[in-house]
Amino acid sequence: MAYQISKLIEKHSKVVCVQSKSSLSEVVELMLENDFSQIPVVEFSDNPLGERMGKPVGIITTEDVLQAMDEFQSPITSFNAYNAMQTPTI
């Protein structure tokens, strides 16, 4: 059975992302709130016209979170998205 993209858009109508400096606990909270298994990491800057633009710099999956917790042997409150994200983005 094919999944209709319109159903996905209805369910997740807002764009959700984090910055590399975002706490990993914030990342997990957003994943849980939005029922996501992965979330993009974006860095923001102003373009020459003064518009705020986001550039994807990585992605974090639930597996990445678990690996980071295991590797650092610390709770997720002690590090940020940069420590767990995969680069480059596809």
Protein backbone atom coordinates (compact mmCIF):
# COMPACT_ATOMS: atom_id res chain seq x y z
CA MET A 1 0.00 0.00 0.00
CA ALA A 2 1.49 3.34 -1.07
CA TYR A 3 1.67 6.14 1.47
CA GLN A 4 0.10 9.39 0.27
CA ILE A 5 2.39 12.40 0.61
CA SER A 6 -0.65 14.58 1.40
CA LYS A 7 -1.15 12.59 4.63
CA LEU A 8 2.45 13.31 5.65
CA ILE A 9 2.09 17.00 4.89
CA GLU A 10 -1.14 17.24 6.90
CA LYS A 11 0.46 15.57 9.90
CA HIS A 12 3.74 17.55 9.82
CA SER A 13 2.88 20.98 8.46
CA LYS A 14 5.69 22.91 10.20
CA VAL A 15 9.40 22.74 9.48
CA VAL A 16 11.37 21.34 12.40
CA CYS A 17 15.14 21.61 12.66
CA VAL A 18 17.87 22.34 15.21
CA GLN A 19 21.19 24.17 15.20
CA SER A 20 24.48 22.46 15.98
CA LYS A 21 24.61 24.34 19.30
CA SER A 22 21.17 23.04 20.33
CA SER A 23 21.24 20.74 23.34
CA LEU A 24 20.77 17.08 22.61
CA SER A 25 17.90 17.02 25.09
CA GLU A 26 16.16 19.65 22.93
CA VAL A 27 16.73 17.46 19.86
CA VAL A 28 15.17 14.44 21.57
CA GLU A 29 12.23 16.53 22.79
CA LEU A 30 11.51 17.73 19.24
CA MET A 31 11.80 14.18 17.89
CA LEU A 32 9.31 12.91 20.44
CA GLU A 33 6.86 15.81 20.04
CA ASN A 34 6.80 15.42 16.26
CA ASP A 35 7.14 11.63 16.02
CA PHE A 36 10.39 11.95 14.02
CA SER A 37 13.21 9.41 13.90
CA GLN A 38 15.62 12.00 12.52
CA ILE A 39 15.96 15.76 12.45
CA PRO A 40 18.06 18.09 10.26
CA VAL A 41 20.79 20.29 11.74
CA VAL A 42 20.79 23.76 10.14
CA GLU A 43 23.01 26.83 10.58
CA PHE A 44 21.40 30.22 9.98
CA SER A 45 22.93 33.36 8.51
CA ASP A 46 21.76 36.52 6.76
CA ASN A 47 22.06 36.70 2.98
CA PRO A 48 23.08 39.94 1.18
CA LEU A 49 19.42 41.03 1.13
CA GLY A 50 19.19 40.71 4.90
CA GLU A 51 16.99 37.62 4.77
CA ARG A 52 17.54 34.84 7.30
CA MET A 53 18.67 31.69 5.48
CA GLY A 54 19.30 28.17 6.77
CA LYS A 55 22.00 25.85 5.45
CA PRO A 56 21.80 22.13 6.26
CA VAL A 57 25.02 20.99 7.95
CA GLY A 58 24.03 17.58 9.29
CA ILE A 59 21.34 15.23 10.50
CA ILE A 60 20.67 13.45 13.78
CA THR A 61 18.84 10.14 14.06
CA THR A 62 17.61 8.36 17.16
CA GLU A 63 20.48 5.91 16.63
CA ASP A 64 22.96 8.83 16.68
CA VAL A 65 21.56 9.99 20.02
CA LEU A 66 21.96 6.53 21.54
CA GLN A 67 25.50 6.17 20.15
CA ALA A 68 26.51 9.57 21.54
CA MET A 69 25.16 8.70 24.99
CA ASP A 70 27.09 5.42 24.91
CA GLU A 71 30.29 6.97 23.54
CA PHE A 72 30.38 9.91 25.97
CA GLN A 73 28.95 7.94 28.92
CA SER A 74 27.03 11.07 29.87
CA PRO A 75 23.39 12.16 30.00
CA ILE A 76 22.08 13.99 26.94
CA THR A 77 21.98 17.26 28.89
CA SER A 78 25.79 17.41 28.89
CA PHE A 79 26.38 17.83 25.12
CA ASN A 80 24.85 19.35 22.02
CA ALA A 81 23.67 18.38 18.54
CA TYR A 82 27.12 18.91 17.04
CA ASN A 83 28.46 16.02 19.14
CA ALA A 84 25.96 13.55 17.67
CA MET A 85 25.15 14.73 14.14
CA GLN A 86 26.15 12.99 10.94
CA THR A 87 27.78 15.01 8.15
CA PRO A 88 27.58 15.68 5.30
CA THR A 89 23.89 15.86 4.60
CA ILE A 90 22.56 14.06 1.56
